[in-house]
Amino acid sequence: MQSPTALETPDTDFTTAHPERATLLRAYRLMHTSAEMARIYEENKAVTAKYVHASARGHEAIQLAAAFQLRETDYCALYYRDDAFMLGLGLRPYELMLQLMAKRDDPFSGGRTYYSHPSLRRAGIPVIPHQSSATGMQAIPATGMAHGLHYLESQGLLGAGQPVVLCSIGDGAMTEGEVAEALQMAVLHQLPIVYLVQDNEWGISATGREMRAMDAYEFAAGFKGLHRLRCDGADFVDSYATMQAAVQHARQTRGPVLVHAKCPLLGHHTSGVRREWYRGDNLAEHQQNDPLPRFHQQLLTEGFTEGELGYAAAQAQATVQDDYQAALNAPNPDPATFDQHEFAPAAVTEEAGERSPAGADKAIMVDAALHAVDDILQEFPEALFYGQDVGGELGGVFREAALLAKKYGDARVFNTPIQEAYIVGSTAGMSAVGAKAIVEIQFADYIWPALNQLVEELSKSCYLSNGKFPVQSLIRVPIGAYGGGGPYHSGSIESTLLTIRGIKVVYPSNAADMKGLMRAAFLDPNPVVMLEHKGLYWSKVAGTEDAKTVEPAAGYVVPLGKANVVQQASAEKLRQGDTCVVITYGMGVYWAKAASKQLPGQVEILDLRTLNPLDWEAVQAATERHGKVLVLTEEPLMNSFAESLAGRIQRHCFQRLDAPVFTLGAANLPAIALNVELEKQMLPNADKSLAALQELLSY
C-alpha cells in the first residue's frame, strides 16, 4: 500500500507494504492491552496514584506502528507517554507495572524512576538508553546517538544492519531551544534519525494555540535536509505506512526524518494532573477520534471477524489482570541498595606509566593536554573530539587542539555550532552507541546553557538506569582569571558543578598531572569535567613557572580522586608544632608556593587535583599532621566548595585542630572586572595568602 503521506522528494520515495494479517491482529491486541492498562490504573488509584504516571491512551496507533519498524540493532529515545510503544517492542505489561509501582525487579531502574522511563539492553529489542523527565531534553542525546553511529560508520567501526535512532517527543516539547540545536546538527551532518512528534495539541493545561505559532511539521521546514512526513496518528494503517517510509529513509539514505502525527489525548496529562480539571468539551471531541474503535472497524473491513477480535481483546484483558496482580505482589527494593550505582567503577585506580621519563623535555600545560588527546586519538579509533573552534585551521582559541583536525580528519576532530547544550548532551548518546567523545566548552563562563543536559541526562543516567547506562564523557573547560580577561572569560564555576551529583570534576595544576588526569578521565566510564586554568596553560603568569614540568610518556595515568602533596613542611618545624597545610588546587597552588617562601619549612601544600571524588583521606591526614588548615580557592568564597570543605574539616577533625579552619577566596562579586587593577583587588594572590598564613600560624 502506498501511504498518502509518502516522502515528498521523488528520489527518496519508498514503497510501503500494507501490514500483514498477523501484524494487524498483534497491533489490535496490544492496543487493547494498552487501553486495559490505563483502565486498571484508573480503577486502582489508591495503588497506582502513589507514583505519578501517564498512559498512551489516544497515542497507541502511532506508537505501535513505530515500534513495529525497529530492529534489535536500532536505538530508541522514548518519552513518558510511550508505554504502548514499549509493548510494541516486546515488553510485558508486568514489566511496565513493576516500574509503575517502583518495585525491585523493575527492569529499567530497580524502582528508582518514573513509569514509562525505560533504559534497557536486551537481546531482540532496540537499545533504549536512559532518558530524563525533562521534556525535549531527549532530542540532543538521541541525536548524539545518531551522530555516534554516523561517526563509527565513517570509520568502518559499525557492524551490519544500518541502525537508526528513533526519538519520540511531544509537540509541546518541540518549542524547546535544545530541540532546535538537535535538528540543526542532524541536518548539518545528515544523521540517521527519525523524530516522531506526537501532537495531541496539549502541553499540560496549555493548548497548542497558546504554545506555538506553527506545528512541528511547519517548524521543521526551516531545517534544510530534514525530510518531513505527516500522518493521522490515530489511524494504525496510515501510521504504519508513514513510519515504514520514515525508517526506510533513515536506514537507507542515512539522513534525518521528522514525522508529525496528530493524536487525541484520551487520558490524563499525568495521574497528578487530571483531565477533568481543565479539559471540558475538548475531551469529548478527542474521544471521537479514539484509535481503538476506529481500528476495530478497519479490521472488520479487512475480513477479521468479531469473534477473532473479541478473543484478542479478552487475551489482552486477562494478561493485564494477571500481570497487575503479580506486580502488586512483587517485592520492593532493598533499602540498603539506595546508594548503589552513583558511578560505574573507575577504570584507573593506580598511577601507572612514566611521569618523568629520562631525557624528556619540559612541557607547558596546554601542550601536555594537546599531546594527551593526540595519544588518545591514536590509540582509540572510537574516540573523537569536537567543540567550538577546535577543528579546522585554528585548533582551539588556546591552540589546545592545534593540528589535530589535519592529522585525524574532520570526521574525528571538528567544529560545532555555538551549541553548548548539544556539545555536552550529545556525549550521552555517543556513549550509548560506543563512541567516546572528548568535547570542549570554550570558556567556563559559557557552560550554563549545557547545564540542562549535564544535570538531567549525563549525571543521573548511571544511577537511574541501575548501572546499565553510565555516560562516558570527557568535557574540557578552560577556567579562571589570567589578567584582563574580563567578566565573561575569567570566571570560576567549580562550586556550581560540585552540586551536581553523578559527575566527576578534575582540576590539574601542572603539565604532568594534566596529561595523566586527561587520560584517566577519558578512560573513566563516567562523566568527567576537566577544568583547565587558562592562567597556567603557558606558565606566563608570574609565579606559575612550576606548572611547566617534564612531560610524562604516552600512556601515563593519574587516578581520579588522589590528591598530591606538592610541598612538604620541614620535619623540624613539624616537631615544633609550627606548621600548617594549605589545601588548594589550580592557581591556588602557586599563590601558596609564593607565599610560603616567606615562611620556610612551615607550609605543606596539598593539591587536591580532583574535586569530586575528593581525596578525603589525604585531607584528614594533612589536617592531623599540622592541626592548622587554610583552604584556598580562586572562587568567590561565600557558599563555595572551599567553605564547604572547611566546614567538613571543622566537623570531622575538630579534636586535631589547633586553630579555626581558615579560608581564602575571591570577593563575593558577580563577575571579574576587566581592569587588571580591579581584578587584583578581587582575587586572592600571594600577598593575601601570606597574610592569612601568618595569622593562622600565630595561633
XYZ file of C-alpha atoms in Angstrom:
699
model
C 0.000 0.000 0.000
C 1.311 3.445 -0.886
C 0.947 5.888 2.012
C -0.861 9.156 1.226
C 1.871 10.798 3.290
C 4.824 9.369 1.378
C 8.018 11.351 1.333
C 7.748 14.456 -0.766
C 11.086 14.150 -2.508
C 10.641 11.834 -5.545
C 14.132 10.363 -5.458
C 13.619 9.228 -1.857
C 10.059 7.946 -2.231
C 9.877 4.455 -0.720
C 7.117 1.988 -1.492
C 5.395 0.851 1.685
C 3.764 -2.517 2.235
C 0.361 -2.986 3.809
C 0.762 -4.638 7.224
C 0.303 -8.391 7.210
C -2.694 -10.013 8.862
C -0.631 -11.187 11.850
C 0.743 -7.673 12.321
C -2.741 -6.175 12.284
C -4.003 -8.658 14.849
C -0.964 -8.119 17.083
C -1.458 -4.365 16.892
C -5.133 -4.762 17.845
C -4.293 -6.974 20.828
C -1.590 -4.578 22.049
C -3.869 -1.583 21.555
C -6.355 -3.294 23.837
C -3.522 -4.152 26.230
C -2.517 -0.505 26.489
C -6.125 0.608 26.973
C -6.726 -2.052 29.600
C -3.600 -0.969 31.492
C -4.893 2.613 31.557
C -8.273 1.370 32.776
C -6.895 -0.781 35.575
C -4.611 2.027 36.727
C -7.565 4.391 36.890
C -9.738 1.908 38.788
C -6.992 1.284 41.348
C -5.920 4.839 42.061
C -5.190 4.054 45.695
C -2.301 1.899 44.446
C -1.318 3.366 41.119
C -1.542 7.050 42.038
C 1.135 6.631 44.682
C 3.662 7.499 41.971
C 2.968 9.772 39.001
C 2.346 8.082 35.661
C 0.903 8.805 32.228
C -0.784 6.456 29.770
C -0.652 6.181 25.977
C -4.425 6.428 25.519
C -5.034 8.073 22.163
C -1.429 7.557 21.044
C -1.463 3.755 20.758
C -1.734 3.549 16.962
C 1.288 5.661 16.076
C 3.385 4.194 18.871
C 2.753 0.595 17.849
C 3.266 1.460 14.185
C 6.634 2.992 15.019
C 7.764 0.185 17.307
C 6.999 -2.453 14.668
C 9.562 -0.892 12.276
C 12.570 -1.226 14.558
C 15.273 -3.865 14.787
C 17.467 -5.165 17.570
C 20.362 -3.093 16.201
C 18.426 0.191 16.441
C 18.198 2.712 19.275
C 15.247 4.485 20.894
C 14.857 7.657 22.933
C 11.383 7.487 24.396
C 9.258 9.820 26.483
C 6.918 9.375 29.405
C 3.715 8.607 27.452
C 5.247 5.764 25.415
C 4.001 2.650 27.207
C 2.235 1.377 24.054
C 5.500 1.858 22.173
C 7.248 -0.395 24.681
C 4.552 -3.034 24.360
C 5.187 -2.901 20.618
C 8.883 -3.511 21.185
C 8.083 -6.657 23.163
C 7.926 -5.551 26.795
C 5.340 -7.249 29.012
C 2.695 -5.268 30.914
C 4.135 -6.849 34.072
C 7.490 -5.199 33.464
C 5.933 -1.785 32.962
C 3.837 -2.269 36.101
C 6.935 -3.088 38.132
C 8.161 0.394 37.272
C 4.734 1.915 37.899
C 4.854 0.554 41.458
C 8.617 1.199 41.927
C 9.356 -2.474 42.545
C 12.716 -4.153 42.970
C 12.609 -6.065 39.698
C 11.647 -3.079 37.549
C 13.939 -3.947 34.596
C 14.696 -0.317 33.833
C 15.666 1.286 37.125
C 15.061 -1.072 40.031
C 12.363 1.202 41.398
C 14.280 4.454 41.046
C 12.467 6.376 38.349
C 9.030 7.144 36.950
C 6.726 4.955 34.929
C 7.483 4.755 31.208
C 11.068 5.905 31.660
C 12.826 2.877 30.189
C 16.502 2.043 29.982
C 17.193 -1.382 28.590
C 19.780 -3.572 26.888
C 18.071 -6.821 25.948
C 18.505 -9.269 23.095
C 15.851 -8.872 20.435
C 14.901 -5.319 21.416
C 16.415 -1.992 20.297
C 18.759 -0.411 22.836
C 16.900 2.124 24.992
C 19.327 4.388 26.880
C 18.139 6.300 29.928
C 16.171 9.482 29.280
C 15.142 12.073 31.845
C 11.699 13.503 32.538
C 12.709 16.940 31.280
C 10.569 17.463 28.173
C 12.521 17.937 24.984
C 15.822 17.022 26.581
C 15.873 13.648 24.833
C 16.334 15.256 21.413
C 20.007 16.052 21.976
C 21.149 12.682 23.399
C 19.108 10.929 20.700
C 20.816 12.993 18.015
C 24.107 12.237 19.740
C 23.342 8.527 19.281
C 22.797 9.095 15.575
C 25.936 11.229 15.452
C 27.901 8.441 17.131
C 26.562 5.867 14.672
C 27.438 8.203 11.797
C 30.993 8.564 13.120
C 31.537 4.844 13.782
C 30.157 4.038 10.325
C 32.562 6.522 8.712
C 35.473 4.769 10.406
C 34.380 1.248 9.491
C 33.676 0.501 13.167
C 29.946 -0.179 12.849
C 28.587 -3.652 12.248
C 25.922 -4.600 9.746
C 22.288 -3.625 9.991
C 22.257 0.083 9.136
C 20.983 1.051 12.597
C 18.795 4.079 13.067
C 17.689 6.089 16.073
C 14.069 6.865 16.828
C 13.439 9.890 19.019
C 9.895 10.111 20.371
C 8.782 13.555 21.502
C 5.650 15.555 22.215
C 4.707 18.574 20.137
C 4.857 20.920 23.124
C 8.473 19.943 23.694
C 9.330 20.947 20.129
C 9.345 24.573 21.280
C 12.429 23.892 23.435
C 15.555 25.623 22.167
C 17.587 22.455 22.616
C 15.365 20.662 20.101
C 16.433 23.229 17.504
C 20.088 22.517 18.352
C 19.478 18.817 17.778
C 17.710 19.351 14.448
C 20.477 21.677 13.287
C 23.143 19.036 13.898
C 21.010 16.273 12.364
C 20.736 18.125 9.064
C 24.250 19.564 9.179
C 25.799 16.089 9.453
C 22.937 14.127 7.824
C 22.374 11.712 10.680
C 20.260 8.504 10.631
C 17.468 9.547 12.981
C 13.675 9.690 12.922
C 11.998 12.308 15.116
C 8.487 11.096 15.881
C 6.419 14.056 17.066
C 3.190 13.007 18.774
C 0.928 16.042 18.674
C -2.179 15.972 20.870
C -2.424 19.791 20.990
C -1.846 19.948 24.746
C 1.096 20.684 26.990
C -0.256 20.253 30.492
C -3.120 22.714 30.568
C -1.719 24.930 27.823
C -3.167 24.384 24.366
C -1.287 24.299 21.094
C -2.540 27.726 20.078
C -1.081 29.156 23.297
C 2.306 27.496 22.897
C 3.245 27.758 19.251
C 2.809 29.754 16.088
C 3.193 26.632 13.946
C 3.132 22.891 14.439
C 6.209 20.692 14.319
C 5.800 19.830 10.650
C 5.737 23.508 9.713
C 8.622 24.300 12.059
C 10.743 21.526 10.555
C 10.515 23.146 7.111
C 13.190 25.586 8.244
C 15.789 22.818 8.538
C 17.144 22.175 5.078
C 17.728 18.472 4.525
C 15.212 17.296 7.122
C 12.616 15.147 5.345
C 9.111 15.615 6.669
C 6.018 13.430 6.796
C 2.559 13.841 8.256
C 0.152 11.124 9.305
C -3.035 10.503 11.207
C -1.580 9.172 14.446
C -4.922 7.688 15.458
C -5.052 5.512 12.309
C -2.830 2.439 12.608
C -2.647 1.658 8.882
C -1.738 5.214 7.903
C 0.736 5.431 10.787
C 2.306 2.104 9.822
C 2.867 3.170 6.222
C 4.293 6.518 7.272
C 6.668 5.079 9.865
C 7.737 2.384 7.420
C 8.667 5.066 4.896
C 10.410 7.178 7.540
C 12.546 4.363 8.921
C 13.403 3.145 5.411
C 14.550 6.644 4.514
C 16.760 6.970 7.593
C 18.121 3.449 7.197
C 18.961 3.685 3.506
C 19.900 7.333 2.964
C 21.395 7.732 6.478
C 19.614 11.086 6.723
C 17.109 12.547 9.214
C 13.315 12.451 9.033
C 10.613 14.163 11.063
C 7.174 12.562 11.344
C 4.319 14.707 12.620
C 1.483 12.531 13.953
C -1.774 14.079 15.180
C -3.226 12.144 18.111
C -6.093 12.570 20.544
C -5.294 12.838 24.254
C -7.751 10.481 25.935
C -6.114 10.001 29.304
C -4.943 12.477 31.897
C -1.831 14.525 31.238
C -0.481 12.505 34.156
C -2.148 10.861 37.109
C -1.289 14.004 39.063
C -2.900 16.425 36.573
C -6.325 15.040 35.846
C -8.226 15.673 32.634
C -11.496 16.683 34.292
C -9.816 19.670 35.915
C -9.405 21.577 32.673
C -10.429 19.654 29.526
C -14.207 20.239 29.401
C -15.793 19.717 25.974
C -12.365 19.142 24.447
C -12.216 15.676 25.977
C -15.454 14.604 24.280
C -14.127 15.953 20.993
C -10.908 13.930 21.310
C -12.788 10.758 22.262
C -14.481 10.794 18.863
C -11.033 10.032 17.415
C -10.183 7.124 19.734
C -7.864 4.863 17.680
C -9.194 1.639 19.192
C -12.814 1.664 17.859
C -11.523 3.098 14.574
C -9.091 0.212 14.216
C -11.797 -2.280 15.155
C -13.949 -1.092 12.246
C -10.967 -1.131 9.877
C -10.202 -4.737 10.779
C -13.768 -5.784 10.129
C -13.433 -4.375 6.604
C -10.127 -6.291 6.298
C -12.028 -9.549 6.853
C -11.489 -10.136 10.551
C -14.498 -11.459 12.467
C -15.981 -10.120 15.668
C -15.049 -13.439 17.236
C -11.373 -13.065 16.354
C -11.259 -9.515 17.617
C -13.173 -10.356 20.771
C -10.749 -13.171 21.544
C -7.753 -10.837 21.104
C -9.361 -8.266 23.393
C -10.099 -10.938 26.014
C -6.483 -12.132 25.845
C -5.277 -8.599 26.460
C -7.624 -8.107 29.390
C -6.614 -11.401 31.026
C -2.912 -10.667 30.594
C -3.215 -7.224 32.148
C -5.265 -8.517 35.083
C -2.804 -11.329 35.809
C 0.226 -9.081 35.398
C -1.278 -6.426 37.650
C -1.762 -8.906 40.491
C 1.750 -10.297 40.002
C 3.284 -6.814 40.041
C 1.265 -5.895 43.118
C 2.797 -8.850 44.962
C 6.342 -8.300 43.698
C 8.997 -7.308 46.278
C 10.094 -3.755 46.913
C 13.747 -2.735 46.566
C 16.107 -3.454 49.438
C 16.611 -0.053 51.126
C 20.267 -0.938 51.663
C 20.845 -0.642 47.901
C 19.797 3.026 47.775
C 23.312 4.337 47.124
C 24.456 1.819 44.523
C 25.454 2.934 41.011
C 26.251 6.588 41.657
C 29.206 5.891 39.371
C 30.368 2.943 37.319
C 33.633 1.503 38.692
C 36.660 3.566 37.690
C 38.925 2.127 35.018
C 42.095 3.651 36.513
C 42.783 3.055 40.204
C 46.580 3.376 40.402
C 49.170 5.711 38.936
C 50.890 3.999 36.024
C 53.425 4.833 33.342
C 56.419 7.161 33.342
C 55.792 10.551 34.921
C 59.331 11.869 34.330
C 60.950 9.860 31.529
C 64.690 10.290 31.156
C 65.665 12.852 28.559
C 62.154 14.218 28.120
C 61.695 17.944 27.643
C 59.572 20.121 29.828
C 56.109 20.914 28.510
C 53.622 23.630 29.230
C 50.159 22.557 30.351
C 48.386 23.375 27.107
C 50.817 21.200 25.152
C 50.525 18.369 27.657
C 46.762 18.433 27.131
C 47.176 18.517 23.357
C 49.571 15.572 23.437
C 47.271 13.612 25.760
C 44.370 13.990 23.321
C 46.661 13.148 20.408
C 47.748 9.940 22.157
C 44.117 9.011 22.842
C 43.041 9.572 19.237
C 45.936 7.446 18.001
C 45.150 4.597 20.369
C 41.342 4.560 20.392
C 39.647 4.692 16.975
C 36.252 5.110 18.669
C 37.418 8.428 20.165
C 36.539 11.791 18.640
C 36.953 15.424 19.694
C 34.615 18.324 19.000
C 33.560 21.757 20.204
C 33.621 25.379 19.133
C 36.697 26.240 17.052
C 38.687 23.097 17.961
C 38.690 21.849 14.361
C 39.894 23.337 11.117
C 42.909 25.602 10.944
C 42.628 27.241 14.364
C 42.663 24.191 16.611
C 41.124 25.971 19.586
C 41.295 29.571 20.775
C 44.105 28.468 23.111
C 45.668 26.223 20.422
C 44.805 23.296 22.685
C 43.815 21.215 19.635
C 46.354 22.576 17.182
C 46.717 20.444 14.014
C 44.570 17.597 15.354
C 41.908 18.113 12.665
C 44.543 17.970 9.943
C 46.031 14.837 11.452
C 42.814 12.907 12.093
C 40.337 14.414 9.653
C 37.138 16.368 10.005
C 35.096 13.301 10.937
C 37.052 12.925 14.183
C 38.041 16.473 15.141
C 35.503 19.082 14.130
C 33.860 22.369 14.928
C 30.329 22.591 16.241
C 27.900 25.491 16.105
C 27.660 27.658 19.213
C 25.613 24.994 20.970
C 26.870 24.239 24.461
C 23.825 22.082 25.210
C 24.453 19.901 22.159
C 28.188 19.685 22.822
C 27.603 18.255 26.291
C 24.312 16.389 25.837
C 25.348 14.609 22.650
C 28.065 12.784 24.594
C 25.339 10.792 26.381
C 24.169 9.488 23.013
C 27.714 8.918 21.806
C 28.434 6.838 24.897
C 25.288 4.732 24.429
C 26.356 3.587 20.949
C 30.027 3.020 21.805
C 31.659 6.219 20.544
C 33.903 8.004 23.063
C 33.621 11.753 22.926
C 36.050 14.390 24.145
C 34.352 17.768 23.921
C 35.168 21.324 24.855
C 33.255 24.280 26.212
C 35.256 27.284 25.073
C 35.132 29.203 28.370
C 33.755 28.191 31.772
C 31.620 31.337 31.761
C 29.612 29.891 28.847
C 28.868 26.448 30.250
C 25.450 27.456 31.592
C 23.384 26.504 28.501
C 24.824 22.999 28.895
C 23.666 22.513 32.480
C 20.263 21.122 31.460
C 21.981 18.246 29.708
C 24.747 17.830 32.274
C 22.270 17.610 35.140
C 19.280 15.850 33.586
C 20.882 13.450 31.128
C 24.537 12.815 31.994
C 24.653 12.941 35.781
C 21.584 10.790 36.515
C 21.926 8.125 33.833
C 24.053 5.606 35.706
C 22.060 5.822 38.934
C 18.591 5.827 37.381
C 19.382 3.029 34.929
C 20.622 0.891 37.827
C 24.130 0.957 36.406
C 23.239 -0.050 32.830
C 23.972 3.280 31.166
C 26.864 5.187 32.672
C 27.816 8.049 30.365
C 31.431 8.137 29.306
C 32.062 11.806 28.620
C 35.190 13.956 28.892
C 34.265 17.644 28.928
C 37.172 20.081 28.762
C 36.515 23.542 30.227
C 39.116 26.360 30.263
C 38.592 28.251 33.514
C 39.913 31.031 35.728
C 41.325 34.532 35.546
C 44.566 35.289 33.754
C 44.867 39.065 33.802
C 42.434 41.273 31.897
C 40.159 38.514 30.625
C 37.160 40.395 31.927
C 33.739 39.337 33.164
C 32.893 36.653 30.595
C 36.242 34.907 30.198
C 37.663 34.747 33.732
C 35.089 33.046 35.928
C 35.435 30.074 38.244
C 32.491 27.685 38.378
C 33.599 24.609 40.284
C 31.196 25.040 43.210
C 28.221 25.016 40.859
C 29.493 21.863 39.160
C 30.114 20.194 42.501
C 26.448 20.487 43.436
C 25.688 18.138 40.512
C 25.866 14.602 41.828
C 26.953 11.902 39.407
C 29.721 13.801 37.619
C 33.434 13.921 38.375
C 35.340 17.198 38.468
C 39.087 17.293 37.834
C 41.381 20.330 38.180
C 45.081 19.796 37.324
C 47.701 22.363 38.294
C 50.704 21.274 36.223
C 51.590 19.664 32.915
C 52.361 16.188 34.275
C 49.071 15.984 36.119
C 47.251 17.401 33.114
C 48.480 14.588 30.904
C 47.902 11.821 33.444
C 44.495 13.039 34.540
C 43.335 13.636 30.958
C 43.915 10.013 30.062
C 42.319 8.739 33.272
C 39.310 10.988 32.650
C 38.935 9.623 29.121
C 39.146 6.030 30.334
C 36.666 6.627 33.144
C 33.207 5.273 32.254
C 31.502 8.274 33.908
C 31.002 11.955 33.002
C 34.157 13.908 33.814
C 34.573 17.675 33.635
C 38.229 18.677 33.245
C 38.779 22.243 34.456
C 41.914 23.699 32.830
C 43.205 27.000 34.186
C 43.943 29.448 31.389
C 46.484 31.275 33.552
C 48.505 28.057 33.864
C 48.300 26.986 30.222
C 51.547 28.683 29.162
C 53.184 29.476 32.547
C 53.278 33.126 31.522
C 51.620 34.429 34.685
C 54.303 35.370 37.205
C 54.900 32.646 39.766
C 53.453 29.804 37.697
C 56.703 28.554 36.216
C 56.373 25.250 38.071
C 53.254 24.418 36.067
C 55.701 23.573 33.290
C 57.054 20.079 34.001
C 58.848 17.216 32.338
C 56.234 15.679 30.079
C 55.162 12.150 31.011
C 55.367 9.357 28.481
C 52.351 8.311 26.436
C 50.066 6.103 28.499
C 50.823 7.791 31.817
C 47.759 7.950 34.076
C 46.919 9.528 37.423
C 43.835 8.055 39.111
C 40.972 10.426 39.739
C 40.378 11.186 43.408
C 44.007 11.170 44.551
C 45.481 14.373 45.996
C 49.189 15.169 45.856
C 51.483 16.798 48.408
C 53.367 19.236 46.187
C 55.311 20.836 49.046
C 56.158 19.354 52.422
C 56.877 21.166 55.660
C 60.252 20.532 57.287
C 60.474 17.735 59.846
C 61.953 20.138 62.402
C 59.141 22.678 62.088
C 56.628 19.845 62.229
C 58.132 18.583 65.523
C 57.940 22.104 66.910
C 54.256 22.331 66.029
C 54.924 25.388 63.887
C 53.417 24.282 60.583
C 50.168 24.404 58.659
C 48.713 22.941 55.492
C 47.211 24.777 52.536
C 44.538 22.663 50.843
C 44.039 24.005 47.346
C 44.019 23.326 43.606
C 44.681 25.120 40.310
C 46.136 28.609 40.670
C 45.934 28.341 44.447
C 48.942 26.008 44.375
C 51.122 28.826 43.049
C 49.788 31.511 45.381
C 50.562 29.158 48.266
C 54.045 28.390 46.918
C 54.905 32.065 46.541
C 53.567 32.952 49.999
C 55.364 30.067 51.697
C 58.762 31.355 50.556
C 58.414 33.872 53.369
C 57.674 31.025 55.811
C 60.437 28.487 55.133
C 59.634 24.969 56.228
C 56.299 25.911 57.764
C 53.837 25.244 54.945
C 52.668 21.989 53.406
C 50.660 22.323 50.179
C 48.104 19.671 49.328
C 46.958 19.860 45.696
C 43.564 18.152 45.516
C 43.797 17.582 41.721
C 40.280 16.068 41.729
C 37.428 17.871 43.480
C 34.946 15.024 43.053
C 35.698 12.372 44.079
C 37.505 14.185 46.881
C 40.556 12.571 48.470
C 39.140 12.976 51.967
C 41.724 10.615 53.445
C 44.542 12.900 52.278
C 42.713 15.941 53.654
C 42.242 14.280 57.023
C 45.834 13.077 57.160
C 47.205 16.551 56.351
C 44.918 18.148 58.932
C 46.047 15.699 61.588
C 49.726 16.287 60.742
C 49.547 20.029 61.201
C 46.426 20.991 63.149
C 46.207 24.232 61.194
C 44.495 24.456 57.801
C 43.951 27.092 55.128
C 41.570 26.187 52.302
C 42.467 28.392 49.336
C 40.329 28.924 46.230
C 40.016 31.331 43.307
C 36.234 31.329 43.537
C 34.169 33.863 45.454
C 34.314 32.475 48.967
C 30.728 32.711 50.161
C 28.825 29.402 49.755
C 31.766 27.892 47.909
C 33.292 24.420 47.743
C 36.147 25.810 49.848
C 33.811 26.865 52.649
C 32.015 23.533 52.456
C 35.310 21.678 52.757
C 36.390 23.890 55.662
C 33.141 23.087 57.456
C 33.636 19.399 56.890
C 37.167 19.557 58.265
C 35.929 21.506 61.277
C 33.233 18.903 61.938
C 35.267 15.719 61.484
C 38.749 16.810 62.574
C 37.817 19.198 65.394
C 39.824 17.429 68.088
C 43.004 17.590 65.985
C 42.731 21.292 65.176
C 44.837 23.919 66.902
C 43.090 26.835 65.185
C 39.890 27.555 63.264
C 40.000 26.359 59.670
C 40.883 29.424 57.594
C 39.507 30.077 54.127
C 40.616 32.500 51.444
C 38.930 33.185 48.136
C 37.772 35.900 45.778
C 35.467 38.734 46.742
C 31.767 37.928 46.716
C 31.009 39.700 43.447
C 29.080 38.546 40.356
C 31.903 38.849 37.818
C 35.590 39.546 37.333
C 36.212 43.171 36.359
C 38.059 43.881 33.119
C 40.568 46.364 34.545
C 43.591 44.429 35.826
C 43.912 46.529 38.985
C 40.284 45.875 39.868
C 40.842 42.198 39.121
C 43.775 42.104 41.540
C 41.639 43.593 44.277
C 39.009 40.915 43.786
C 41.168 37.795 43.571
C 43.441 36.065 46.065
C 47.168 36.373 45.455
C 50.467 35.527 47.116
C 50.370 38.547 49.435
C 46.838 37.836 50.635
C 47.787 34.191 51.113
C 50.859 35.179 53.133
C 48.778 37.370 55.435
C 46.315 34.533 56.020
C 49.112 32.044 56.695
C 50.846 34.365 59.154
C 47.619 34.832 61.093
C 46.934 31.088 61.051
C 50.425 30.218 62.282
C 50.139 32.755 65.117
C 47.509 30.589 66.888
